[in-house]
Amino acid sequence: LAAALQGCSENASGSEVFHVGERVRARESVREAWVRGTISSSRPLQVMRDGSSAAKSYAQVESTGEGPYKAGDRVRVRESGVADWFNGTVTEARPLEVLKDGTDAPGLFEL
């Protein structure tokens, strides 16, 4: 049974099972806004917030149903506060790094 559970974890309420790489939203309390991120560890359950380079535990975690990105995926991105969208290639899934077409260095992006 332990081997079957490796790589997944339930949230604090026990109602949802999470897998490493799964897209989620998370928050510390009902008074805080939700943040989006990716499950980076199942035991303990930790979320890598979009745009962050460090994972942490949250009191509330819910699946978003979004598919995880993987290196090599072609995507469209834009920086916060910038209207223009750019095409690029995912170079790192956690945290999400994208090499915009025509640039030499990948950048971190929030989903």
CSV table of N, CA, C and O in Angstrom, one decimal:
chain,number,residue,atom,x,y,z
A,1,LEU,N,0.8,-1.2,0.0
A,1,LEU,CA,0.0,0.0,0.0
A,1,LEU,C,0.9,1.3,0.0
A,1,LEU,O,0.6,2.2,-0.7
A,2,ALA,N,2.0,1.3,0.7
A,2,ALA,CA,2.8,2.4,0.8
A,2,ALA,C,3.4,2.8,-0.6
A,2,ALA,O,3.5,3.9,-1.0
A,3,ALA,N,3.7,1.8,-1.4
A,3,ALA,CA,4.3,2.0,-2.7
A,3,ALA,C,3.2,2.6,-3.6
A,3,ALA,O,3.5,3.4,-4.5
A,4,ALA,N,2.0,2.2,-3.4
A,4,ALA,CA,0.9,2.7,-4.2
A,4,ALA,C,0.6,4.1,-4.0
A,4,ALA,O,0.1,4.9,-4.8
A,5,LEU,N,0.8,4.6,-2.7
A,5,LEU,CA,0.6,6.0,-2.4
A,5,LEU,C,1.7,6.9,-2.6
A,5,LEU,O,1.6,8.1,-2.6
A,6,GLN,N,2.9,6.4,-3.0
A,6,GLN,CA,4.0,7.2,-3.2
A,6,GLN,C,3.7,8.2,-4.4
A,6,GLN,O,3.2,7.7,-5.4
A,7,GLY,N,4.0,9.5,-4.2
A,7,GLY,CA,3.8,10.4,-5.3
A,7,GLY,C,2.4,11.1,-5.3
A,7,GLY,O,2.1,11.8,-6.1
A,8,CYS,N,1.6,10.7,-4.3
A,8,CYS,CA,0.3,11.4,-4.1
A,8,CYS,C,0.0,11.7,-2.6
A,8,CYS,O,0.6,11.0,-1.8
A,9,SER,N,-0.9,12.6,-2.4
A,9,SER,CA,-1.2,13.0,-1.0
A,9,SER,C,-2.6,13.6,-0.9
A,9,SER,O,-3.0,14.1,-1.9
A,10,GLU,N,-3.2,13.4,0.2
A,10,GLU,CA,-4.5,14.1,0.4
A,10,GLU,C,-4.4,15.4,1.0
A,10,GLU,O,-3.4,15.7,1.7
A,11,ASN,N,-5.3,16.3,0.8
A,11,ASN,CA,-5.3,17.6,1.4
A,11,ASN,C,-5.7,17.5,2.9
A,11,ASN,O,-6.1,16.4,3.3
A,12,ALA,N,-5.7,18.5,3.6
A,12,ALA,CA,-6.0,18.5,5.1
A,12,ALA,C,-7.3,17.9,5.4
A,12,ALA,O,-7.5,17.3,6.4
A,13,SER,N,-8.3,18.2,4.5
A,13,SER,CA,-9.7,17.7,4.8
A,13,SER,C,-9.8,16.3,4.4
A,13,SER,O,-10.8,15.6,4.7
A,14,GLY,N,-8.8,15.7,3.6
A,14,GLY,CA,-8.9,14.3,3.2
A,14,GLY,C,-9.8,14.1,2.0
A,14,GLY,O,-10.0,12.9,1.7
A,15,SER,N,-10.3,15.1,1.4
A,15,SER,CA,-11.3,14.9,0.3
A,15,SER,C,-10.7,14.9,-1.1
A,15,SER,O,-11.4,14.5,-2.0
A,16,GLU,N,-9.4,15.2,-1.2
A,16,GLU,CA,-8.9,15.3,-2.5
A,16,GLU,C,-7.4,14.7,-2.5
A,16,GLU,O,-6.7,15.0,-1.6
A,17,VAL,N,-7.1,13.9,-3.5
A,17,VAL,CA,-5.7,13.3,-3.6
A,17,VAL,C,-5.0,14.1,-4.7
A,17,VAL,O,-5.5,14.4,-5.7
A,18,PHE,N,-3.7,14.5,-4.3
A,18,PHE,CA,-2.9,15.3,-5.2
A,18,PHE,C,-1.7,14.5,-5.7
A,18,PHE,O,-1.2,13.7,-4.9
A,19,HIS,N,-1.2,14.8,-6.9
A,19,HIS,CA,0.0,14.2,-7.5
A,19,HIS,C,1.0,15.2,-7.8
A,19,HIS,O,0.7,16.4,-8.2
A,20,VAL,N,2.3,14.9,-7.7
A,20,VAL,CA,3.4,15.8,-8.1
A,20,VAL,C,3.2,16.2,-9.5
A,20,VAL,O,2.9,15.4,-10.4
A,21,GLY,N,3.2,17.5,-9.8
A,21,GLY,CA,3.1,18.1,-11.1
A,21,GLY,C,1.6,18.6,-11.4
A,21,GLY,O,1.4,19.3,-12.4
A,22,GLU,N,0.7,18.3,-10.5
A,22,GLU,CA,-0.7,18.7,-10.6
A,22,GLU,C,-0.8,20.2,-10.4
A,22,GLU,O,-0.2,20.8,-9.5
A,23,ARG,N,-1.7,20.9,-11.2
A,23,ARG,CA,-1.9,22.3,-11.0
A,23,ARG,C,-3.0,22.5,-10.0
A,23,ARG,O,-4.0,21.8,-10.0
A,24,VAL,N,-2.8,23.4,-9.1
A,24,VAL,CA,-3.7,23.7,-7.9
A,24,VAL,C,-3.8,25.2,-7.7
A,24,VAL,O,-3.0,26.0,-8.2
A,25,ARG,N,-4.7,25.5,-6.8
A,25,ARG,CA,-4.8,26.8,-6.2
A,25,ARG,C,-4.7,26.5,-4.7
A,25,ARG,O,-5.1,25.5,-4.2
A,26,ALA,N,-4.1,27.5,-3.9
A,26,ALA,CA,-3.8,27.3,-2.5
A,26,ALA,C,-3.9,28.6,-1.8
A,26,ALA,O,-3.8,29.7,-2.3
A,27,ARG,N,-4.1,28.4,-0.4
A,27,ARG,CA,-4.2,29.6,0.5
A,27,ARG,C,-4.0,29.1,1.9
A,27,ARG,O,-4.2,28.0,2.2
A,28,GLU,N,-3.7,30.1,2.8
A,28,GLU,CA,-3.5,29.8,4.2
A,28,GLU,C,-4.8,29.8,4.9
A,28,GLU,O,-5.0,29.0,5.9
A,29,SER,N,-5.7,30.7,4.6
A,29,SER,CA,-7.0,30.8,5.3
A,29,SER,C,-8.1,31.4,4.3
A,29,SER,O,-7.7,31.9,3.3
A,30,VAL,N,-9.3,31.3,4.8
A,30,VAL,CA,-10.4,31.9,3.9
A,30,VAL,C,-10.3,33.4,3.8
A,30,VAL,O,-10.9,33.9,2.9
A,31,ARG,N,-9.5,34.0,4.6
A,31,ARG,CA,-9.3,35.5,4.5
A,31,ARG,C,-8.3,35.9,3.4
A,31,ARG,O,-8.2,37.0,3.1
A,32,GLU,N,-7.5,34.9,2.9
A,32,GLU,CA,-6.5,35.2,1.9
A,32,GLU,C,-7.0,34.8,0.5
A,32,GLU,O,-7.8,34.0,0.4
A,33,ALA,N,-6.4,35.5,-0.4
A,33,ALA,CA,-6.7,35.2,-1.8
A,33,ALA,C,-6.0,33.9,-2.2
A,33,ALA,O,-5.0,33.6,-1.7
A,34,TRP,N,-6.6,33.2,-3.2
A,34,TRP,CA,-6.0,32.0,-3.7
A,34,TRP,C,-4.8,32.3,-4.6
A,34,TRP,O,-4.8,33.4,-5.2
A,35,VAL,N,-3.8,31.5,-4.5
A,35,VAL,CA,-2.6,31.6,-5.4
A,35,VAL,C,-2.6,30.3,-6.2
A,35,VAL,O,-3.0,29.3,-5.8
A,36,ARG,N,-2.1,30.4,-7.4
A,36,ARG,CA,-2.0,29.3,-8.3
A,36,ARG,C,-0.6,28.7,-8.2
A,36,ARG,O,0.4,29.4,-8.0
A,37,GLY,N,-0.5,27.4,-8.4
A,37,GLY,CA,0.8,26.8,-8.3
A,37,GLY,C,0.8,25.3,-8.8
A,37,GLY,O,-0.2,24.9,-9.4
A,38,THR,N,1.8,24.6,-8.5
A,38,THR,CA,2.0,23.2,-8.9
A,38,THR,C,2.4,22.4,-7.7
A,38,THR,O,3.3,22.8,-7.0
A,39,ILE,N,1.9,21.2,-7.5
A,39,ILE,CA,2.3,20.3,-6.5
A,39,ILE,C,3.7,19.9,-6.7
A,39,ILE,O,4.0,19.4,-7.8
A,40,SER,N,4.6,20.2,-5.8
A,40,SER,CA,6.1,19.9,-6.0
A,40,SER,C,6.5,18.7,-5.1
A,40,SER,O,7.5,18.1,-5.3
A,41,SER,N,5.7,18.4,-4.0
A,41,SER,CA,6.0,17.3,-3.1
A,41,SER,C,4.7,16.8,-2.6
A,41,SER,O,3.8,17.6,-2.2
A,42,SER,N,4.6,15.5,-2.5
A,42,SER,CA,3.4,14.9,-2.0
A,42,SER,C,3.4,14.6,-0.5
A,42,SER,O,2.4,14.6,0.2
A,43,ARG,N,4.6,14.4,0.0
A,43,ARG,CA,4.8,14.1,1.4
A,43,ARG,C,6.0,14.7,1.9
A,43,ARG,O,7.1,14.2,1.7
A,44,PRO,N,5.9,15.9,2.6
A,44,PRO,CA,4.7,16.6,2.9
A,44,PRO,C,4.1,17.3,1.7
A,44,PRO,O,4.9,17.6,0.7
A,45,LEU,N,2.8,17.6,1.7
A,45,LEU,CA,2.2,18.3,0.6
A,45,LEU,C,2.7,19.7,0.5
A,45,LEU,O,2.6,20.5,1.4
A,46,GLN,N,3.4,20.0,-0.7
A,46,GLN,CA,3.9,21.4,-0.9
A,46,GLN,C,3.6,21.8,-2.3
A,46,GLN,O,3.5,21.1,-3.2
A,47,VAL,N,3.4,23.2,-2.4
A,47,VAL,CA,3.0,23.8,-3.6
A,47,VAL,C,4.1,24.8,-4.0
A,47,VAL,O,4.5,25.6,-3.2
A,48,MET,N,4.5,24.7,-5.3
A,48,MET,CA,5.4,25.7,-5.8
A,48,MET,C,4.5,26.8,-6.5
A,48,MET,O,3.9,26.6,-7.5
A,49,ARG,N,4.4,27.9,-5.8
A,49,ARG,CA,3.6,29.0,-6.3
A,49,ARG,C,4.1,29.5,-7.6
A,49,ARG,O,5.3,29.6,-7.8
A,50,ASP,N,3.2,29.8,-8.6
A,50,ASP,CA,3.7,30.4,-9.9
A,50,ASP,C,4.5,31.6,-9.7
A,50,ASP,O,4.2,32.5,-8.9
A,51,GLY,N,5.7,31.6,-10.3
A,51,GLY,CA,6.6,32.8,-10.2
A,51,GLY,C,7.5,32.7,-9.0
A,51,GLY,O,8.4,33.6,-8.9
A,52,SER,N,7.4,31.6,-8.2
A,52,SER,CA,8.3,31.5,-7.1
A,52,SER,C,9.3,30.4,-7.3
A,52,SER,O,9.2,29.6,-8.2
A,53,SER,N,10.4,30.5,-6.6
A,53,SER,CA,11.4,29.5,-6.7
A,53,SER,C,11.5,28.5,-5.5
A,53,SER,O,12.4,27.7,-5.4
A,54,ALA,N,10.6,28.7,-4.6
A,54,ALA,CA,10.6,27.9,-3.4
A,54,ALA,C,9.1,27.3,-3.1
A,54,ALA,O,8.2,28.1,-3.3
A,55,ALA,N,9.1,26.1,-2.7
A,55,ALA,CA,7.8,25.5,-2.4
A,55,ALA,C,7.4,25.6,-1.0
A,55,ALA,O,8.3,25.8,-0.1
A,56,LYS,N,6.2,25.6,-0.6
A,56,LYS,CA,5.7,25.7,0.8
A,56,LYS,C,4.4,25.0,1.0
A,56,LYS,O,3.7,24.6,0.0
A,57,SER,N,4.1,24.7,2.2
A,57,SER,CA,2.8,24.0,2.6
A,57,SER,C,1.8,25.1,2.7
A,57,SER,O,2.0,26.2,3.2
A,58,TYR,N,0.5,24.8,2.4
A,58,TYR,CA,-0.6,25.6,2.5
A,58,TYR,C,-1.7,24.9,3.3
A,58,TYR,O,-1.8,23.7,3.2
A,59,ALA,N,-2.5,25.6,4.0
A,59,ALA,CA,-3.6,25.0,4.8
A,59,ALA,C,-4.7,24.5,3.9
A,59,ALA,O,-5.4,23.5,4.1
A,60,GLN,N,-5.0,25.2,2.7
A,60,GLN,CA,-6.0,24.8,1.8
A,60,GLN,C,-5.5,24.7,0.4
A,60,GLN,O,-4.8,25.6,-0.1
A,61,VAL,N,-5.7,23.5,-0.2
A,61,VAL,CA,-5.2,23.2,-1.6
A,61,VAL,C,-6.4,22.6,-2.3
A,61,VAL,O,-7.0,21.7,-1.9
A,62,GLU,N,-6.6,23.1,-3.6
A,62,GLU,CA,-7.7,22.6,-4.4
A,62,GLU,C,-7.1,22.4,-5.8
A,62,GLU,O,-6.3,23.3,-6.3
A,63,SER,N,-7.5,21.3,-6.5
A,63,SER,CA,-7.1,21.1,-7.9
A,63,SER,C,-7.8,22.1,-8.8
A,63,SER,O,-9.0,22.5,-8.6
A,64,THR,N,-7.1,22.6,-9.8
A,64,THR,CA,-7.7,23.5,-10.8
A,64,THR,C,-8.2,22.8,-12.0
A,64,THR,O,-8.9,23.3,-12.8
A,65,GLY,N,-7.7,21.5,-12.2
A,65,GLY,CA,-8.1,20.7,-13.4
A,65,GLY,C,-7.3,21.1,-14.6
A,65,GLY,O,-7.4,20.5,-15.6
A,66,GLU,N,-6.3,22.0,-14.4
A,66,GLU,CA,-5.4,22.4,-15.5
A,66,GLU,C,-4.4,21.3,-15.7
A,66,GLU,O,-3.9,20.7,-14.8
A,67,GLY,N,-4.0,21.1,-16.9
A,67,GLY,CA,-2.9,20.1,-17.2
A,67,GLY,C,-1.5,20.7,-16.9
A,67,GLY,O,-1.3,21.9,-17.0
A,68,PRO,N,-0.6,19.9,-16.4
A,68,PRO,CA,0.7,20.5,-16.1
A,68,PRO,C,1.5,20.7,-17.4
A,68,PRO,O,1.3,20.1,-18.4
A,69,TYR,N,2.4,21.7,-17.3
A,69,TYR,CA,3.3,22.0,-18.4
A,69,TYR,C,4.5,21.1,-18.2
A,69,TYR,O,4.9,20.7,-17.2
A,70,LYS,N,5.2,20.8,-19.4
A,70,LYS,CA,6.5,20.1,-19.3
A,70,LYS,C,7.4,20.8,-20.3
A,70,LYS,O,7.0,21.5,-21.2
A,71,ALA,N,8.7,20.6,-20.0
A,71,ALA,CA,9.8,21.1,-20.9
A,71,ALA,C,9.5,20.8,-22.3
A,71,ALA,O,9.2,19.6,-22.6
A,72,GLY,N,9.6,21.7,-23.2
A,72,GLY,CA,9.4,21.5,-24.6
A,72,GLY,C,8.0,22.0,-25.1
A,72,GLY,O,7.8,22.1,-26.3
A,73,ASP,N,7.1,22.2,-24.2
A,73,ASP,CA,5.7,22.6,-24.6
A,73,ASP,C,5.8,24.0,-25.2
A,73,ASP,O,6.5,24.9,-24.6
A,74,ARG,N,5.1,24.3,-26.2
A,74,ARG,CA,5.0,25.6,-26.8
A,74,ARG,C,3.8,26.3,-26.1
A,74,ARG,O,2.8,25.8,-25.9
A,75,VAL,N,4.1,27.6,-25.7
A,75,VAL,CA,3.1,28.3,-25.0
A,75,VAL,C,3.1,29.8,-25.4
A,75,VAL,O,4.0,30.2,-26.1
A,76,ARG,N,2.0,30.5,-25.0
A,76,ARG,CA,2.0,32.0,-25.2
A,76,ARG,C,2.0,32.6,-23.8
A,76,ARG,O,1.3,32.1,-22.9
A,77,VAL,N,2.8,33.6,-23.6
A,77,VAL,CA,3.0,34.2,-22.2
A,77,VAL,C,3.0,35.7,-22.3
A,77,VAL,O,3.2,36.2,-23.4
A,78,ARG,N,2.7,36.3,-21.2
A,78,ARG,CA,2.9,37.8,-21.1
A,78,ARG,C,3.3,38.1,-19.7
A,78,ARG,O,2.9,37.4,-18.7
A,79,GLU,N,4.0,39.1,-19.5
A,79,GLU,CA,4.5,39.6,-18.2
A,79,GLU,C,3.3,40.4,-17.5
A,79,GLU,O,2.5,41.0,-18.2
A,80,SER,N,3.3,40.3,-16.2
A,80,SER,CA,2.3,41.1,-15.5
A,80,SER,C,2.3,42.5,-15.8
A,80,SER,O,3.4,43.1,-15.9
A,81,GLY,N,1.2,43.1,-16.1
A,81,GLY,CA,1.1,44.5,-16.5
A,81,GLY,C,1.4,44.8,-17.9
A,81,GLY,O,1.4,46.0,-18.3
A,82,VAL,N,1.8,43.8,-18.7
A,82,VAL,CA,2.2,44.0,-20.1
A,82,VAL,C,1.1,43.4,-21.0
A,82,VAL,O,0.7,42.3,-20.8
A,83,ALA,N,0.6,44.2,-22.0
A,83,ALA,CA,-0.5,43.8,-22.8
A,83,ALA,C,-0.1,42.7,-23.9
A,83,ALA,O,-0.9,41.9,-24.3
A,84,ASP,N,1.1,42.8,-24.3
A,84,ASP,CA,1.6,42.0,-25.5
A,84,ASP,C,1.8,40.5,-25.0
A,84,ASP,O,2.4,40.3,-24.0
A,85,TRP,N,1.4,39.6,-25.9
A,85,TRP,CA,1.6,38.2,-25.7
A,85,TRP,C,2.8,37.8,-26.5
A,85,TRP,O,3.0,38.3,-27.6
A,86,PHE,N,3.6,36.8,-26.0
A,86,PHE,CA,4.8,36.3,-26.7
A,86,PHE,C,4.7,34.8,-26.8
A,86,PHE,O,4.2,34.1,-25.9
A,87,ASN,N,5.2,34.3,-27.9
A,87,ASN,CA,5.3,32.8,-28.1
A,87,ASN,C,6.6,32.4,-27.4
A,87,ASN,O,7.6,33.1,-27.4
A,88,GLY,N,6.7,31.2,-26.9
A,88,GLY,CA,7.9,30.6,-26.3
A,88,GLY,C,7.8,29.2,-26.1
A,88,GLY,O,6.8,28.5,-26.4
A,89,THR,N,8.9,28.6,-25.5
A,89,THR,CA,9.0,27.2,-25.2
A,89,THR,C,9.3,27.0,-23.7
A,89,THR,O,10.2,27.7,-23.1
A,90,VAL,N,8.5,26.1,-23.0
A,90,VAL,CA,8.8,25.9,-21.6
A,90,VAL,C,10.1,25.2,-21.5
A,90,VAL,O,10.4,24.2,-22.2
A,91,THR,N,11.0,25.7,-20.6
A,91,THR,CA,12.3,25.1,-20.4
A,91,THR,C,12.4,24.4,-19.0
A,91,THR,O,13.2,23.6,-18.8
A,92,GLU,N,11.5,24.8,-18.1
A,92,GLU,CA,11.4,24.3,-16.7
A,92,GLU,C,10.0,24.3,-16.3
A,92,GLU,O,9.3,25.4,-16.4
A,93,ALA,N,9.5,23.2,-15.7
A,93,ALA,CA,8.1,23.2,-15.3
A,93,ALA,C,7.8,23.8,-13.9
A,93,ALA,O,6.8,24.4,-13.7
A,94,ARG,N,8.8,23.6,-13.0
A,94,ARG,CA,8.6,24.0,-11.6
A,94,ARG,C,9.9,24.7,-11.2
A,94,ARG,O,10.9,24.0,-11.0
A,95,PRO,N,10.0,26.0,-11.0
A,95,PRO,CA,8.9,26.9,-11.4
A,95,PRO,C,8.8,27.1,-12.9
A,95,PRO,O,9.8,26.7,-13.6
A,96,LEU,N,7.7,27.6,-13.3
A,96,LEU,CA,7.5,27.7,-14.8
A,96,LEU,C,8.5,28.7,-15.4
A,96,LEU,O,8.4,29.9,-15.1
A,97,GLU,N,9.4,28.2,-16.2
A,97,GLU,CA,10.3,29.1,-17.0
A,97,GLU,C,10.0,28.9,-18.5
A,97,GLU,O,9.9,27.8,-18.9
A,98,VAL,N,10.0,30.0,-19.2
A,98,VAL,CA,9.7,30.0,-20.6
A,98,VAL,C,10.8,30.8,-21.3
A,98,VAL,O,11.1,31.9,-20.9
A,99,LEU,N,11.3,30.2,-22.4
A,99,LEU,CA,12.2,30.9,-23.3
A,99,LEU,C,11.4,31.6,-24.4
A,99,LEU,O,10.9,30.9,-25.2
A,100,LYS,N,11.2,32.9,-24.3
A,100,LYS,CA,10.4,33.6,-25.3
A,100,LYS,C,11.2,33.5,-26.6
A,100,LYS,O,12.4,33.6,-26.7
A,101,ASP,N,10.5,33.3,-27.7
A,101,ASP,CA,11.1,33.3,-29.0
A,101,ASP,C,11.9,34.6,-29.3
A,101,ASP,O,11.5,35.7,-28.9
A,102,GLY,N,13.1,34.4,-29.8
A,102,GLY,CA,14.0,35.5,-30.1
A,102,GLY,C,14.8,36.0,-28.9
A,102,GLY,O,15.5,37.1,-29.0
A,103,THR,N,14.8,35.3,-27.7
A,103,THR,CA,15.6,35.7,-26.6
A,103,THR,C,16.6,34.7,-26.2
A,103,THR,O,16.5,33.5,-26.7
A,104,ASP,N,17.5,35.0,-25.4
A,104,ASP,CA,18.6,34.1,-25.0
A,104,ASP,C,18.4,33.4,-23.7
A,104,ASP,O,19.1,32.4,-23.4
A,105,ALA,N,17.6,34.0,-22.8
A,105,ALA,CA,17.5,33.5,-21.4
A,105,ALA,C,16.0,33.3,-21.0
A,105,ALA,O,15.2,34.2,-21.3
A,106,PRO,N,15.7,32.2,-20.4
A,106,PRO,CA,14.3,32.0,-20.0
A,106,PRO,C,13.9,32.9,-18.8
A,106,PRO,O,14.8,33.4,-18.1
A,107,GLY,N,12.6,33.2,-18.7
A,107,GLY,CA,12.1,34.0,-17.6
A,107,GLY,C,11.1,33.2,-16.8
A,107,GLY,O,10.5,32.3,-17.3
A,108,LEU,N,10.8,33.6,-15.6
A,108,LEU,CA,9.8,33.0,-14.7
A,108,LEU,C,8.4,33.7,-15.1
A,108,LEU,O,8.4,34.9,-15.3
A,109,PHE,N,7.4,32.8,-15.2
A,109,PHE,CA,6.1,33.4,-15.5
A,109,PHE,C,5.0,32.7,-14.5
A,109,PHE,O,5.1,31.6,-14.2
A,110,GLU,N,4.0,33.5,-14.2
A,110,GLU,CA,2.9,33.0,-13.4
A,110,GLU,C,1.8,32.6,-14.4
A,110,GLU,O,1.7,33.2,-15.5
A,111,LEU,N,1.0,31.6,-14.0
A,111,LEU,CA,-0.1,31.2,-14.9
A,111,LEU,C,-1.3,32.0,-14.5
A,111,LEU,O,-1.5,32.4,-13.5
